[in-house]
PDB file of C-alpha atoms in Angstrom:
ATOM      1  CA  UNK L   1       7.010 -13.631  -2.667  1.00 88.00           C
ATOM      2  CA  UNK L   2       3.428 -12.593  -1.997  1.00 92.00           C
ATOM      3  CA  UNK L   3       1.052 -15.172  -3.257  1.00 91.00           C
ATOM      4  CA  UNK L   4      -0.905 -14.977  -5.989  1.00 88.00           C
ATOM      5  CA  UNK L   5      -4.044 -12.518  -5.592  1.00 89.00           C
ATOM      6  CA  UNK L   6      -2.686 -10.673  -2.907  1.00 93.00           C
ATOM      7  CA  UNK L   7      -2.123  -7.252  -4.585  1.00 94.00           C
ATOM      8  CA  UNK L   8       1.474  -6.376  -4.955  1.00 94.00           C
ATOM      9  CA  UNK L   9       1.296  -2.176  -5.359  1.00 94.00           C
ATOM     10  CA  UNK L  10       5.219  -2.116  -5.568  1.00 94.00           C
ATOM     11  CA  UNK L  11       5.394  -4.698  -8.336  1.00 94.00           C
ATOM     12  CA  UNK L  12       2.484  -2.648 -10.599  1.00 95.00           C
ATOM     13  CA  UNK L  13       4.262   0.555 -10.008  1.00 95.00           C
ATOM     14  CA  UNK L  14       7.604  -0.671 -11.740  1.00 95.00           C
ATOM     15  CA  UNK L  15       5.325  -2.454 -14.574  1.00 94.00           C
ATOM     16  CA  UNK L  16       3.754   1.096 -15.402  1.00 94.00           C
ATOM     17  CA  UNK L  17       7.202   2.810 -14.840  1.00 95.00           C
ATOM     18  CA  UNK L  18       8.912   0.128 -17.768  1.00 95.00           C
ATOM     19  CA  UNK L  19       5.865   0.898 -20.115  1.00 91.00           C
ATOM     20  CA  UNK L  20       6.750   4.556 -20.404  1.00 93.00           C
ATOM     21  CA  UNK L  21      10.480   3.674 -19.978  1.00 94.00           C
ATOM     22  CA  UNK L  22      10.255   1.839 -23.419  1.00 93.00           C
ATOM     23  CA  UNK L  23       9.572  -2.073 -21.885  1.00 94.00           C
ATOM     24  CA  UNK L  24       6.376  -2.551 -24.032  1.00 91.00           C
ATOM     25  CA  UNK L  25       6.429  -6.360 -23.935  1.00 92.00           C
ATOM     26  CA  UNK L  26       7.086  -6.421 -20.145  1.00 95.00           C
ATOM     27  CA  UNK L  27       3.672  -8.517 -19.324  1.00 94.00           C
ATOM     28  CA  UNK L  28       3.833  -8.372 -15.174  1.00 94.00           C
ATOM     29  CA  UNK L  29       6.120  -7.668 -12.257  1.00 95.00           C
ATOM     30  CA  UNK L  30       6.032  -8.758  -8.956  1.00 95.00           C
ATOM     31  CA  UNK L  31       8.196  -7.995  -6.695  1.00 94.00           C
ATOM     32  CA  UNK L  32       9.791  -9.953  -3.876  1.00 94.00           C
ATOM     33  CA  UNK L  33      12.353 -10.649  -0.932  1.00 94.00           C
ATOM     34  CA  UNK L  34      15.582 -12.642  -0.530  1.00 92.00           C
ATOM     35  CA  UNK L  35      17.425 -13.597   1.949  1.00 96.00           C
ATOM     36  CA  UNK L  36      20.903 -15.115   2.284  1.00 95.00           C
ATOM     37  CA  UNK L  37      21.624 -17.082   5.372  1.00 96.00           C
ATOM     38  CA  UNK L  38      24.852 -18.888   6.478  1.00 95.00           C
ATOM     39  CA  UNK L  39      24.588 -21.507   7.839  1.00 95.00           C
ATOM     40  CA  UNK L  40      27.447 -23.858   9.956  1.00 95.00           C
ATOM     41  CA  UNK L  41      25.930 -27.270   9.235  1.00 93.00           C
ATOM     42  CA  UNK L  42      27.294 -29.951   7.084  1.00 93.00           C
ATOM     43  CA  UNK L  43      24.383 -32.059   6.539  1.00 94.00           C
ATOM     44  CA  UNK L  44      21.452 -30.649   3.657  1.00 93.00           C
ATOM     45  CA  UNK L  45      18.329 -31.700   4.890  1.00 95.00           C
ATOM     46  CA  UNK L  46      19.289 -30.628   8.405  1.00 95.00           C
ATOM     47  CA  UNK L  47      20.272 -27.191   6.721  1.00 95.00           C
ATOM     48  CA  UNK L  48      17.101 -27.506   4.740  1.00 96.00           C
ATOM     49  CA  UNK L  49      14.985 -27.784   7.692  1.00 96.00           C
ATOM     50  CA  UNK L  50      16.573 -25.442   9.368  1.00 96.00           C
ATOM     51  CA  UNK L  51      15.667 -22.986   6.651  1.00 96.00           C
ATOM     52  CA  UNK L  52      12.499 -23.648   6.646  1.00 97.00           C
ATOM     53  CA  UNK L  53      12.009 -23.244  10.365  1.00 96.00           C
ATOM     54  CA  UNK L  54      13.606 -19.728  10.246  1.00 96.00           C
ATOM     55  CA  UNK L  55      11.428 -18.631   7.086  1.00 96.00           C
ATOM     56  CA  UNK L  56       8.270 -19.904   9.491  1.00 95.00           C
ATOM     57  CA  UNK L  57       9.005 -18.322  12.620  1.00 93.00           C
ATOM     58  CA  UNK L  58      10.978 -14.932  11.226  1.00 94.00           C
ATOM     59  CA  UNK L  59      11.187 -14.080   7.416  1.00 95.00           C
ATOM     60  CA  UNK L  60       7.719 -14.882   5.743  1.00 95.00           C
ATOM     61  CA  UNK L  61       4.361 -13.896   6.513  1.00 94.00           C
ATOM     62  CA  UNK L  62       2.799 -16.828   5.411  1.00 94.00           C
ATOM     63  CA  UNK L  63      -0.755 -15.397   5.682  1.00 95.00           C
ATOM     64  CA  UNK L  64       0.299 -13.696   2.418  1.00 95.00           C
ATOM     65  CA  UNK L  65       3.539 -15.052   1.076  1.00 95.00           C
ATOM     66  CA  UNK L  66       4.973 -17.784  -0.401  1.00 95.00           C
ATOM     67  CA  UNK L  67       8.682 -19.016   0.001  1.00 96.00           C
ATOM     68  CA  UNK L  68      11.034 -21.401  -1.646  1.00 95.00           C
ATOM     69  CA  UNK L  69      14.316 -22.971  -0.298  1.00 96.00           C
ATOM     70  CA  UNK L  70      17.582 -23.088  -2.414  1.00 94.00           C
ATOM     71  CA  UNK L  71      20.840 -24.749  -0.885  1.00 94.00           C
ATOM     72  CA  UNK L  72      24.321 -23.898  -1.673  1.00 93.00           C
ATOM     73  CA  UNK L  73      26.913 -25.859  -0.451  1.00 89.00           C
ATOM     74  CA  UNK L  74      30.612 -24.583  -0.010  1.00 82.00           C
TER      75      UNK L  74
ATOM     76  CA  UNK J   1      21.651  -7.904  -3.404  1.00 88.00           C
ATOM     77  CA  UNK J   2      24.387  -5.370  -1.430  1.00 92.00           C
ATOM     78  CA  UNK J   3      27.860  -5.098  -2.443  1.00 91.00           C
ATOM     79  CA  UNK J   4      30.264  -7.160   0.218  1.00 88.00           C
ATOM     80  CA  UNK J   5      31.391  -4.464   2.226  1.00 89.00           C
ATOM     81  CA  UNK J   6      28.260  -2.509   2.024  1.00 93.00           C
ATOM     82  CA  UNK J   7      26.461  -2.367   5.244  1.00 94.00           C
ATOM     83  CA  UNK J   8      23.431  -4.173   5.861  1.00 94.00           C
ATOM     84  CA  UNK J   9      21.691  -3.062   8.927  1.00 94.00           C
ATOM     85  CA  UNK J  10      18.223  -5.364   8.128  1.00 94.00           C
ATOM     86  CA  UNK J  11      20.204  -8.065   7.626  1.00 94.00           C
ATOM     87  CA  UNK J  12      22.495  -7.971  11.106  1.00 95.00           C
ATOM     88  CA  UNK J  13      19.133  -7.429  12.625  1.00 95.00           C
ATOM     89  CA  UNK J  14      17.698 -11.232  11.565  1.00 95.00           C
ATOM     90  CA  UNK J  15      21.313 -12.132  12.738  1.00 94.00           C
ATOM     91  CA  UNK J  16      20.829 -10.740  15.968  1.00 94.00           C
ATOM     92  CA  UNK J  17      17.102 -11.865  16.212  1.00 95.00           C
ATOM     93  CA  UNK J  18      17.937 -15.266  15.111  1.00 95.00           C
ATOM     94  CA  UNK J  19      20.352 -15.910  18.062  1.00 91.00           C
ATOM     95  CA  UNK J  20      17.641 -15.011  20.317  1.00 93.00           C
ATOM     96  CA  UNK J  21      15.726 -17.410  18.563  1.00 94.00           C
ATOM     97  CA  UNK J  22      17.283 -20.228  18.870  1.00 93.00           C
ATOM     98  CA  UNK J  23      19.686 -20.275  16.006  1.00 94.00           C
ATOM     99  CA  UNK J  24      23.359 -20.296  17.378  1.00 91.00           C
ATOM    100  CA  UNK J  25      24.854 -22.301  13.955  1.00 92.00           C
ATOM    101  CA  UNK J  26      23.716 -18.987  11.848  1.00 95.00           C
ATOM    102  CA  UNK J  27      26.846 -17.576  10.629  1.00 94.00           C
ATOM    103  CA  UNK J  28      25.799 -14.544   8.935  1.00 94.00           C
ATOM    104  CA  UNK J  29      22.635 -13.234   6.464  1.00 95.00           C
ATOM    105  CA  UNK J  30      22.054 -10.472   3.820  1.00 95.00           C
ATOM    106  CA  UNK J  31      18.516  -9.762   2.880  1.00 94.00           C
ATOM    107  CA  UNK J  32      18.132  -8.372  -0.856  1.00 94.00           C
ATOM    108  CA  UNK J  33      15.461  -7.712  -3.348  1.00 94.00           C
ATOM    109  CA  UNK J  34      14.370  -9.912  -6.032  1.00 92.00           C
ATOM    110  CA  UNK J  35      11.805  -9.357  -9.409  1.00 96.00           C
ATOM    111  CA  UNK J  36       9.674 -11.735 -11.084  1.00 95.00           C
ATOM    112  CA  UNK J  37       9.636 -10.094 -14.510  1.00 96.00           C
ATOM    113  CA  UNK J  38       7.169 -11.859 -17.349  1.00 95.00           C
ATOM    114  CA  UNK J  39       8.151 -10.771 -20.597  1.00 95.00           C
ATOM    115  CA  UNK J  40       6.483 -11.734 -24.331  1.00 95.00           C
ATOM    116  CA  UNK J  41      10.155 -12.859 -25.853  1.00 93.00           C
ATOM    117  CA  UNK J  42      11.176 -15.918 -27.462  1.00 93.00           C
ATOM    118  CA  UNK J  43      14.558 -15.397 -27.636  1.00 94.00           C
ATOM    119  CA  UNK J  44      16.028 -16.010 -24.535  1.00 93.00           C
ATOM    120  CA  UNK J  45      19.183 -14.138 -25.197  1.00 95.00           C
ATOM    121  CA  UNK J  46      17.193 -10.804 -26.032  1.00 95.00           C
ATOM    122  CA  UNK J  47      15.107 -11.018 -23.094  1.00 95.00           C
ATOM    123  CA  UNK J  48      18.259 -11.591 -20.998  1.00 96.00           C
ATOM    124  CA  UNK J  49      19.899  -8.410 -22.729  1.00 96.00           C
ATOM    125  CA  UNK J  50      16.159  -6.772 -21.995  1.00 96.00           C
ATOM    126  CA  UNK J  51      16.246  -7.696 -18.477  1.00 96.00           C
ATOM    127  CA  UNK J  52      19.480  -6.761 -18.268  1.00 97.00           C
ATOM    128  CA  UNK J  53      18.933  -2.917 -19.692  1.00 96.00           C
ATOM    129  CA  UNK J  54      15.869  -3.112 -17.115  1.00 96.00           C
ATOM    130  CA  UNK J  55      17.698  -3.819 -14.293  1.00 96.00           C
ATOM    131  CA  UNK J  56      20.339  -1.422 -14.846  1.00 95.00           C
ATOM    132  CA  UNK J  57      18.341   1.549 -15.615  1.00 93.00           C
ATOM    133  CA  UNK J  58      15.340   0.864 -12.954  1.00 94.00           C
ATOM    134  CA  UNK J  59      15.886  -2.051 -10.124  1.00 95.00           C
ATOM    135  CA  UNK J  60      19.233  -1.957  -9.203  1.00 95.00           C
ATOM    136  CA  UNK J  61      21.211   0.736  -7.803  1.00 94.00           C
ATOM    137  CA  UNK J  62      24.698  -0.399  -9.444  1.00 94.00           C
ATOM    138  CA  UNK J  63      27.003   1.829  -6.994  1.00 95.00           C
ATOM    139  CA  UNK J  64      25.669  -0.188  -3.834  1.00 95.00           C
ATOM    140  CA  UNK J  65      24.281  -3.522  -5.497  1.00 95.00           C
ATOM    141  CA  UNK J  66      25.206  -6.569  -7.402  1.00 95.00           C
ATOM    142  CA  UNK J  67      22.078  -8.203  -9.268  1.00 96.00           C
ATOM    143  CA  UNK J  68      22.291 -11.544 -11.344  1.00 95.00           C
ATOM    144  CA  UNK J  69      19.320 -12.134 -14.006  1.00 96.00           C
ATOM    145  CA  UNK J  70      17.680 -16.217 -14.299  1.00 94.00           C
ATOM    146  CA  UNK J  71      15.506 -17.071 -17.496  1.00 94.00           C
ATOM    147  CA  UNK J  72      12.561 -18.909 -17.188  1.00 93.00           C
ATOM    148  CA  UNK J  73      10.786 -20.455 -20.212  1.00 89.00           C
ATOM    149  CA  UNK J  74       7.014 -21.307 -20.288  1.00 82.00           C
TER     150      UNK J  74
END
């Protein structure tokens, strides 16, 4: 998710597309990435760190982005 | 997010890159999109059914993708 005040020109483009689609209460949209990783490790906070490390070193651009962690276990 | 069973070429590619990397215990990942959609609505079921009619007719392309909708309050 970019951070807040970095301009997000995708996320403003589908806010002025809903107003003339009929979305008049539609306040803001931002838009973001996902990702879903599987992972072969059977201990959380290892996973957790993990995560994190990969989101670091590969998925976010931290200059500009935020990122938050969610674990599922199966 | 991409159907199973619909390709994901950006997603094999963190795969691959992630080996490299240093991250043999990844198993698998799928990248998708996700929306951060503020809406003035105080009934949470409405703006579920709004963001629902959103996603359908503007953010997701329903032949390839699944989506699934979270509500907020503030």
């Amino acid at each position: 998710m970019l951070k807040n005040g970095v301009l997000d020109p995708q996320g403003k483009a589908i806010e002025g597309a809903l107003g003339t689609l009929g979305f008049p209460n539609v306040a803001s949209v931002r838009q973001g990435k996902f990702f879903e990783v599987e992972l072969d490790e059977k201990d959380a906070a290892i996973a957790r760190a993990t995560i994190d490390d990969i989101s670091k070193k590969l998925l976010a651009n931290t200059v500009i982005e935020n990122y938050t962690i969610e674990i599922d276990e199966k």
